[in-house]
Coordinates of C-alpha atoms in Angstrom, one line a residue:
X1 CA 39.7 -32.1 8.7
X2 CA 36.3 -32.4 7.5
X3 CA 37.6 -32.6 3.4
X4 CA 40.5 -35.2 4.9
X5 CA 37.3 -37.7 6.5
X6 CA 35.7 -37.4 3.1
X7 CA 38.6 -38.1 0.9
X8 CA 39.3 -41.4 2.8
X9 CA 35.5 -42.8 2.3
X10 CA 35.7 -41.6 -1.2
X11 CA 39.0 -43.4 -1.4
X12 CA 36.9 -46.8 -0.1
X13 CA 34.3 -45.9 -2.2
X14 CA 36.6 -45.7 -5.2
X15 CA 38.5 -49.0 -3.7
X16 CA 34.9 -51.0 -4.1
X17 CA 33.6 -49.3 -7.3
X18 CA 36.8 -49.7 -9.7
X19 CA 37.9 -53.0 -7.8
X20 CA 37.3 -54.0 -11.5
X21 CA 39.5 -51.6 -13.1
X22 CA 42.7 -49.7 -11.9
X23 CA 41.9 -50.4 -8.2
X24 CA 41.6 -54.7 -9.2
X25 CA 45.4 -55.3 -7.9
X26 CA 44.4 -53.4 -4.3
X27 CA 43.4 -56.8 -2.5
X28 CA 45.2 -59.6 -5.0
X29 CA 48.5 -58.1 -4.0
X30 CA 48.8 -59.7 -0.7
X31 CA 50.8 -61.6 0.5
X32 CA 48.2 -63.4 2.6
X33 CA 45.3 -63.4 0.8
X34 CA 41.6 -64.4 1.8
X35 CA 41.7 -66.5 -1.3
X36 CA 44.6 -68.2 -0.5
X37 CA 43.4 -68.9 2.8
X38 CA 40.1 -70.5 1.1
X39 CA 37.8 -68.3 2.7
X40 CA 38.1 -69.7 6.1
X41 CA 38.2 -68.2 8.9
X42 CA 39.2 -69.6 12.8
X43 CA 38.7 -68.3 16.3
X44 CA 41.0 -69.4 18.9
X45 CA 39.5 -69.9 22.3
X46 CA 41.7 -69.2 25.6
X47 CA 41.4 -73.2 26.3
X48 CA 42.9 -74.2 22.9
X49 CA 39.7 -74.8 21.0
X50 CA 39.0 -73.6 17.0
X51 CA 35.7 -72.1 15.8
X52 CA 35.4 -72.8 12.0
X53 CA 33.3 -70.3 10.4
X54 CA 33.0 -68.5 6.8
X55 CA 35.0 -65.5 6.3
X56 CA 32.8 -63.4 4.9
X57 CA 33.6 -59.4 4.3
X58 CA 30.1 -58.6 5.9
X59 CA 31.0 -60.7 9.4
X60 CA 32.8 -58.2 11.8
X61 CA 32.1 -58.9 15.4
X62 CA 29.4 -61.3 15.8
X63 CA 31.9 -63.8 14.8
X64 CA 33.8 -63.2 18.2
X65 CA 33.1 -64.8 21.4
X66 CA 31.9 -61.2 23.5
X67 CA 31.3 -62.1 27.0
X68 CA 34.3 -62.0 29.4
X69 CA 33.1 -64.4 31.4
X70 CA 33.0 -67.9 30.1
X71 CA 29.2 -69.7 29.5
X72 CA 28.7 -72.7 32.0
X73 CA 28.8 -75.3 29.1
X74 CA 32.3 -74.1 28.6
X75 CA 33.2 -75.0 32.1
X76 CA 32.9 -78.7 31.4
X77 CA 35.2 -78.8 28.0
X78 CA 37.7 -76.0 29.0
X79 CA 40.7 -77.8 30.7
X80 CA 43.1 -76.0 32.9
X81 CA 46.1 -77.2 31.1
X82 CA 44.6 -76.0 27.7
X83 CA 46.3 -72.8 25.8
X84 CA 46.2 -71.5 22.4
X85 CA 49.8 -73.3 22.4
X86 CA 47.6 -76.5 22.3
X87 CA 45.9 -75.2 19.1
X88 CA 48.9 -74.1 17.2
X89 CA 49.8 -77.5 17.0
X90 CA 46.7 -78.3 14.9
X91 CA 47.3 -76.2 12.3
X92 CA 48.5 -77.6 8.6
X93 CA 50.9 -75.0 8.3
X94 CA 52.8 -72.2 9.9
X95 CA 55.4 -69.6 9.0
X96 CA 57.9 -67.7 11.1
X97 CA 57.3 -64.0 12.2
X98 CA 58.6 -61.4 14.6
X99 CA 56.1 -59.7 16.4
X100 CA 55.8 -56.3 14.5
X101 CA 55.8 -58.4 11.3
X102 CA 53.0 -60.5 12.9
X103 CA 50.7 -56.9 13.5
X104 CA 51.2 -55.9 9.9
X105 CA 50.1 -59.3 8.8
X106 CA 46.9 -58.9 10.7
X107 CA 46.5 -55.6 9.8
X108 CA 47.0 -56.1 6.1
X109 CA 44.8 -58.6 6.1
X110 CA 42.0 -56.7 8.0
X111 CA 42.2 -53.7 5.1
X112 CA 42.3 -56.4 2.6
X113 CA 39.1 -57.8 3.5
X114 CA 37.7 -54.4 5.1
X115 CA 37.9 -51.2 2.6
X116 CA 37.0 -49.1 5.3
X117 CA 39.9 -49.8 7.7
X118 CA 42.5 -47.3 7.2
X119 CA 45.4 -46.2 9.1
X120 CA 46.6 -43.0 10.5
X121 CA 49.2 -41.3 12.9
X122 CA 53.0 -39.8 12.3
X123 CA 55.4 -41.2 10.3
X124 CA 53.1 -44.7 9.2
X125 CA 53.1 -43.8 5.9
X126 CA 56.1 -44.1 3.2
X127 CA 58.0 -44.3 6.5
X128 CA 56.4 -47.4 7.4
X129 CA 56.1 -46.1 10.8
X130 CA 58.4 -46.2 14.2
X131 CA 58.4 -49.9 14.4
X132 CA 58.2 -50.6 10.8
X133 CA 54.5 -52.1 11.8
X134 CA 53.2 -49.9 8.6
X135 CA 56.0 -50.6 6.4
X136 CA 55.2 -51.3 2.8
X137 CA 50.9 -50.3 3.4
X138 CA 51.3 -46.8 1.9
X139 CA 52.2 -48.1 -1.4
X140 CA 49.6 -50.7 -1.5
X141 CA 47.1 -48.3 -0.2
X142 CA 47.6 -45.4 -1.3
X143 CA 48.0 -42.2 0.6
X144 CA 44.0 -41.7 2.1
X145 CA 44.0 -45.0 3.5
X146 CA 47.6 -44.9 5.2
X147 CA 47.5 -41.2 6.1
X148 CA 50.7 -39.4 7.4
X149 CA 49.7 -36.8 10.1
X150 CA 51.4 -33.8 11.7
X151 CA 52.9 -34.2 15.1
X152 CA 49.7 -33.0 16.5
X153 CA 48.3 -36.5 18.5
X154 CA 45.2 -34.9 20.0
X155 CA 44.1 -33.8 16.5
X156 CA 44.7 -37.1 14.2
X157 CA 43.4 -38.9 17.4
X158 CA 39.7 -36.7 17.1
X159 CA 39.9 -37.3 13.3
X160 CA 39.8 -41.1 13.6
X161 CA 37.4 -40.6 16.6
X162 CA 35.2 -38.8 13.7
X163 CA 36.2 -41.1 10.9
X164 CA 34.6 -44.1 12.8
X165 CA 31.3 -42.0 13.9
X166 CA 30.7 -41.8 9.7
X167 CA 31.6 -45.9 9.2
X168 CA 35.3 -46.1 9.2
X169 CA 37.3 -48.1 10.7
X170 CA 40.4 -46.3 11.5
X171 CA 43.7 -47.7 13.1
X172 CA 45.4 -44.9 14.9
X173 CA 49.2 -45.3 15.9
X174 CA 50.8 -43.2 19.0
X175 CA 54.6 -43.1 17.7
X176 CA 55.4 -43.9 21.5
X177 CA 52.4 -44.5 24.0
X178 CA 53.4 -41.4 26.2
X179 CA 52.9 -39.5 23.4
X180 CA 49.0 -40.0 24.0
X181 CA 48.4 -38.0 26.8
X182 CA 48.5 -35.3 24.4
X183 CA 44.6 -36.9 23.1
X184 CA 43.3 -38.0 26.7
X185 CA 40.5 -35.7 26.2
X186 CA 39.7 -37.4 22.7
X187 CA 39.9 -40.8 24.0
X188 CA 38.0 -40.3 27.3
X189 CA 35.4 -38.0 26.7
X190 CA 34.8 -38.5 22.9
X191 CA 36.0 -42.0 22.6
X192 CA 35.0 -44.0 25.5
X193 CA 31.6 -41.9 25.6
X194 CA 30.2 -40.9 22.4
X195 CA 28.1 -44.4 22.4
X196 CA 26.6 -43.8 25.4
X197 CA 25.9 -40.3 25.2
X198 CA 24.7 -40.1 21.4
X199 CA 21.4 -42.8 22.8
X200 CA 23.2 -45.3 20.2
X201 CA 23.3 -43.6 17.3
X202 CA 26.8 -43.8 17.1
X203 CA 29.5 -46.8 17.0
X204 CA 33.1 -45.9 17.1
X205 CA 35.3 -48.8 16.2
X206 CA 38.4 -47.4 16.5
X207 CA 41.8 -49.1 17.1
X208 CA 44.7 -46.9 19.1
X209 CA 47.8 -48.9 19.1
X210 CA 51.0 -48.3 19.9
X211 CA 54.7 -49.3 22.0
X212 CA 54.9 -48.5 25.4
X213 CA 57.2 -50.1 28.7
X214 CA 60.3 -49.5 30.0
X215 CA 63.0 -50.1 26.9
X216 CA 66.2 -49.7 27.4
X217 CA 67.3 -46.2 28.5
X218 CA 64.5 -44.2 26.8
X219 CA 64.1 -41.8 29.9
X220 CA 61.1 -41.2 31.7
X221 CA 59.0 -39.4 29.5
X222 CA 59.3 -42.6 26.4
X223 CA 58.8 -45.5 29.3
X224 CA 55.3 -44.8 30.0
X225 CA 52.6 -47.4 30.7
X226 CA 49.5 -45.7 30.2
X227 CA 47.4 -48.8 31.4
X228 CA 46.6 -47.5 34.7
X229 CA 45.1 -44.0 32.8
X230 CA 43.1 -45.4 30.3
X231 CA 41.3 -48.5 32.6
X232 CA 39.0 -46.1 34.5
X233 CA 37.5 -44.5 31.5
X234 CA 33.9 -46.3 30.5
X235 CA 33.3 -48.0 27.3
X236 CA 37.2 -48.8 26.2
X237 CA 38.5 -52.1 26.3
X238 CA 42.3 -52.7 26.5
X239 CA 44.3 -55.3 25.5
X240 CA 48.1 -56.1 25.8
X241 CA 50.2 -58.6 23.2
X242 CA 52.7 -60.6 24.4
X243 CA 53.7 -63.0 21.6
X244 CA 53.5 -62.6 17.8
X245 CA 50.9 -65.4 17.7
X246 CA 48.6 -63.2 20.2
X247 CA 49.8 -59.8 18.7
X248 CA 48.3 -60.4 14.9
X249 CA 44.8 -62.2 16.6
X250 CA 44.2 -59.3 19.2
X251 CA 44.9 -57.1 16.1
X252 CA 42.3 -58.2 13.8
X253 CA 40.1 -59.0 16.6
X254 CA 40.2 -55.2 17.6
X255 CA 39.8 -54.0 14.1
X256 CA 36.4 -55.9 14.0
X257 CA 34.8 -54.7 17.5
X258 CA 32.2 -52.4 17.5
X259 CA 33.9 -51.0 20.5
X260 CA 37.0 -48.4 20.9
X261 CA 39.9 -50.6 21.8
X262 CA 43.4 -49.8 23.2
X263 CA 46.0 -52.2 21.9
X264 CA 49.4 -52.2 24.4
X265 CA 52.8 -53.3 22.6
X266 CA 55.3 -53.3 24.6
X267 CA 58.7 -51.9 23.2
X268 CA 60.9 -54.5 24.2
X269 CA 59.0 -57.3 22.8
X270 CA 58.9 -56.2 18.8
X271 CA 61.9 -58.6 17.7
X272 CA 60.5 -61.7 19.5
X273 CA 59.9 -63.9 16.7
X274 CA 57.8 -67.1 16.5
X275 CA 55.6 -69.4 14.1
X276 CA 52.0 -69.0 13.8
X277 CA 49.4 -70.1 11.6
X278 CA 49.4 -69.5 7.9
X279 CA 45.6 -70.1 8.3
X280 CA 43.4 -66.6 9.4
X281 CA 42.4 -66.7 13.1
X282 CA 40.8 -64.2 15.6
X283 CA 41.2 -64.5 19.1
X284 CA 39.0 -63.3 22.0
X285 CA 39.7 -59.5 23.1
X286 CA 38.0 -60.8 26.4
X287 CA 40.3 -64.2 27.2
X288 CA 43.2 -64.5 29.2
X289 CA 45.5 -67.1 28.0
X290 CA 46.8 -70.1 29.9
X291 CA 50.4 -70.0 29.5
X292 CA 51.8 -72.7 32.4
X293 CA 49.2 -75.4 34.3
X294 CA 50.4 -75.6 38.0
X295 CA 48.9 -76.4 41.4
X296 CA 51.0 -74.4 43.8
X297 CA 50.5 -70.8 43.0
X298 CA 48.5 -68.6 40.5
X299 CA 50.6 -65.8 39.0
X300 CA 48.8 -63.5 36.8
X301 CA 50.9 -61.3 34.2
X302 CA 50.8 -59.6 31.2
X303 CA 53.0 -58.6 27.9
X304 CA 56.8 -58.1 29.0
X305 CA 56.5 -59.8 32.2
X306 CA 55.3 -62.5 31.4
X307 CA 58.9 -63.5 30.5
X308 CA 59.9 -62.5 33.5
X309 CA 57.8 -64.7 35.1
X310 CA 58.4 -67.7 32.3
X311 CA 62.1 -67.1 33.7
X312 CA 61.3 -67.2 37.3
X313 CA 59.1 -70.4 37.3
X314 CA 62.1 -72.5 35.8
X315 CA 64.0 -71.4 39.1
X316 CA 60.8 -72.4 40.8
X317 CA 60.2 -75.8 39.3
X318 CA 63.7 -76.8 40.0
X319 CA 62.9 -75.8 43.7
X320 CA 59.9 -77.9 44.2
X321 CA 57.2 -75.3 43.3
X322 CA 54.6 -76.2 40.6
X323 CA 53.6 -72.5 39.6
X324 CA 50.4 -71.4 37.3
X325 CA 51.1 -68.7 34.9
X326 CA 48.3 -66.8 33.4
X327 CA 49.0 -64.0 30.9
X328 CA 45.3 -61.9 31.4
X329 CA 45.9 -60.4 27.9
X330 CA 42.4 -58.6 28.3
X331 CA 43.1 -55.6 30.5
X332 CA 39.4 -54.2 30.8
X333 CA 37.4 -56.3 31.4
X334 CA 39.4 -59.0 33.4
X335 CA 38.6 -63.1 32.3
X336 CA 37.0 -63.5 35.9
X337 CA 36.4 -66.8 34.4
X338 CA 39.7 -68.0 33.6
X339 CA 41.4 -66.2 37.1
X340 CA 38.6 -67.8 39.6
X341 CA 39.0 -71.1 38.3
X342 CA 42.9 -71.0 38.6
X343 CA 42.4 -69.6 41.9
X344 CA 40.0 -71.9 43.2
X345 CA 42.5 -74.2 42.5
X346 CA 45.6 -73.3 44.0
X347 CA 44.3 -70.7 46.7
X348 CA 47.4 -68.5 46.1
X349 CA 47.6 -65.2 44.0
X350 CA 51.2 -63.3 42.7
X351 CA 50.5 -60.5 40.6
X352 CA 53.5 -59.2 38.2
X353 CA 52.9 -56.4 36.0
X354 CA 54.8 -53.7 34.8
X355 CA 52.8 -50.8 35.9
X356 CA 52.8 -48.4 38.4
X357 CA 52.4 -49.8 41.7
X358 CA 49.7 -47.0 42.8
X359 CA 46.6 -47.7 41.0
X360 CA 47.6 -50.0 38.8
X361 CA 46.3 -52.5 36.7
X362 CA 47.4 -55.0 39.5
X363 CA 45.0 -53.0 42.1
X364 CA 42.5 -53.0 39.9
X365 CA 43.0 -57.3 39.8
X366 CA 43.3 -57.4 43.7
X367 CA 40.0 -55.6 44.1
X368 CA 38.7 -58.1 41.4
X369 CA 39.5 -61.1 43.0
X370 CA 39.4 -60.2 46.6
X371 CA 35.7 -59.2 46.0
X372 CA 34.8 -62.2 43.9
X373 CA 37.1 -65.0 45.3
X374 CA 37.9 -63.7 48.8
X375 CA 36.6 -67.1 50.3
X376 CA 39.0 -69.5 48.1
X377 CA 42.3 -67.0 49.0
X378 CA 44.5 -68.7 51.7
X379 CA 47.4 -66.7 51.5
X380 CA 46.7 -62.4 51.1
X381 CA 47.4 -61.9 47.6
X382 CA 50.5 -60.0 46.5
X383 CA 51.6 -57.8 43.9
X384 CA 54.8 -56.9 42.4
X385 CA 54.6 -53.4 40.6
X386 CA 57.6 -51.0 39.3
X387 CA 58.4 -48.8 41.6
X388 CA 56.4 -45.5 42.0
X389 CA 59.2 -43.2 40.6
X390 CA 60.3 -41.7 37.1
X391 CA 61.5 -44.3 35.2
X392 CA 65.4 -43.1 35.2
X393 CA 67.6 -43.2 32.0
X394 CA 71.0 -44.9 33.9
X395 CA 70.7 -48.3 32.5
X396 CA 71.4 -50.0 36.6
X397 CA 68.8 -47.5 38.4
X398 CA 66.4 -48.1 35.2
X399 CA 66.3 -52.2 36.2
X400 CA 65.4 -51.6 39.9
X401 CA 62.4 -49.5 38.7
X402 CA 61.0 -52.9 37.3
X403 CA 60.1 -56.7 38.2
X404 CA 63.0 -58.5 38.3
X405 CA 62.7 -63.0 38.1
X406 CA 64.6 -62.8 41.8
X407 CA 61.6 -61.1 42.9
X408 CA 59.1 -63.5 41.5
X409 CA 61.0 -66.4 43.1
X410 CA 61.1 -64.5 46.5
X411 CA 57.4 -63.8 46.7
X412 CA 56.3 -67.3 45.3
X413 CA 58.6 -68.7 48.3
X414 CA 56.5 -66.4 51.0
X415 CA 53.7 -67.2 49.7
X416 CA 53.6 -71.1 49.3
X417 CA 55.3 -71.0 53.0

């Protein structure tokens, strides 16, 4: 393991040493170069607004916005009816993506600028991994930087935990998010803790990504969401992608934290396509995003069910209701910032996830709110969870384990009574 650790730096060594000789081609090959992009780089606030700054390979996270709550002088600019939908519109030019084309973009662009990002896990090599997010990086990178790993999750998991502790930066892929329980002990007592119990001396940015949800008829054990696990263990942040736009800028934002950080795809949601920005941008690991301005209700969502919710509120628009959807993105630590001020404003609260009902990500959001907003609530705040059962393979029985739009119409009804 410990020769394996070594042969990737000495790989990144090589990478910046020769970049003059045989190793030249390893960063003018792509496709979406920093050059091209003239060495600018843009971070996308939750309320729509660009931050201009030089891309430099040096500037990692002190470029992002850290705080999860918003600064008071944002309060004044931010507008409720903001989103980064606002910003995409800005941009001189955009190209057409489908969400696992949109990760690879923003992690081939991340290696290109970084030579210590490199990427492990089964199958991501020649492969190109499950979900073809790797495709095409092995041969670009060679083997040591796109490393192919036994089916052995808790060990490649404690290699990139020990890859970062010496200065890498190591992407780690779960082939199917359930597959991770397998490295729980890596992630919560090495990963989430090594920081804290080292007094400092070490950082371990480390990126563990992979598809998760309910697909279609995977059976129980491939329809995990391993949200509700991972949220209790200190010093992790999570994130969930929704759209290809948010999927590449949550990507190169977590490549560039300091911090471990748990990207959730959702299986489902790979083939949604969409045009983003041919310019580089970052966005916030700690925003939610403004998806729908409303008055009536404030429903709170993330990655697949936010569709399900985008469905619902066209039912609930042509019934009179003005809803507010709000996709949280960051799933540790919650935007407090963003949630209170929607919830000052309409007083209502739905909460739609796809998680287990019993200690859930939408508990977690209750206790949140309840303790921090109580006094603006006029209506007890519901949540819509899947049902506490193994997910079941019959395709029928597998749609009443989740959130259906029906549902979200019902309890927006009750509650705006």
């Amino acid at each position: 393991m410990a020769a394996i650790i070594q042969g990737i730096g000495a790989a990144t060594a090589l990478t910046s040493a020769n970049s003059l000789d045989t190793k030249k081609s390893l960063f003018a090959n792509s496709r979406r170069s920093l050059s091209e992009r003239k060495g600018r780089l843009f971070v996308v606030r939750s309320d729509g607004r660009l931050s201009c700054g030089l891309n430099g390979r040096g500037g990692r996270a002190e470029q992002l916005i850290t705080n999860a709550v918003a600064a008071k002088e944002d309060a004044a600019a931010a507008s409720t009816s903001s989103k980064p939908g606002d910003a995409l519109e800005s941009w001189s030019s955009r190209h057409e993506l489908l969400l696992f084309e949109a990760l690879r973009e923003g992690l081939e662009e991340e290696m290109d600028r970084d030579p210590t990002v490199c990427v492990m896990g089964e199958d991501v090599g020649h492969y190109g991994g499950s979900y073809k997010v790797t495709k095409g990086l092995a041969p670009k990178y060679g083997d040591l930087r796109v490393l192919d790993t036994p089916i052995a999750e808790n060990s490649f998991t404690g290699m990139g935990i020990g890859a970062a502790m010496t200065g890498l930066r190591p992407v780690i892929e779960g082939m199917n998010m359930g597959f991770l329980l397998l490295a729980f002990n890596q992630i919560s007592n090495n990963c989430g803790m090594l920081h804290y119990t080292s007094g400092g001396q070490f950082k371990i940015p480390v990126v563990i990504r992979g598809p998760g949800g309910v697909g279609r008829q995977l059976g129980a054990e491939h329809s995990q969401r391993l949200e509700s696990y991972f949220q209790s263990i200190p010093g992790i942040q999570m994130v969930a992608c929704s759209t290809p736009y948010n999927a590449k800028g949550l990507m190169k934002a977590a490549i560039r934290s300091d911090n471990p950080v748990i990207l959730f795809e959702h299986v489902l949601l790979y083939n949604l396509k969409e045009r983003i920005p041919d310019e580089e941008y970052v966005l916030n690991l700690e925003e939610a995003e403004m998806v729908r301005p409303g008055e009536h209700v404030t429903i709170l969502t993330y990655s697949r069910m936010r569709y399900h919710v985008m469905q619902a509120a066209k039912t609930l628009v042509n019934k009179g209701y003005d809803p507010e959807v709000i996709d949280i993105r960051s799933l540790k630590p919650f935007d407090l910032y963003t949630i209170g001020k929607s919830v000052k404003k309409t007083h209502r609260v739905l909460i739609v996830e796809e998680c287990m009902r019993t200690g859930g990500i939408g508990a977690s959001l209750t206790a949140a709110i309840t303790e921090n907003f109580h006094d603006y609530l006029d209506a007890p705040i519901v949540c819509l969870s899947s049902q506490d059962v193994p997910t079941p393979y019959a395709g029928t029985l597998e749609n009443w384990t989740v959130v259906q739009p029906p549902q979200i119409v019902t309890a927006v009804e009750q509650l705006c009574q």
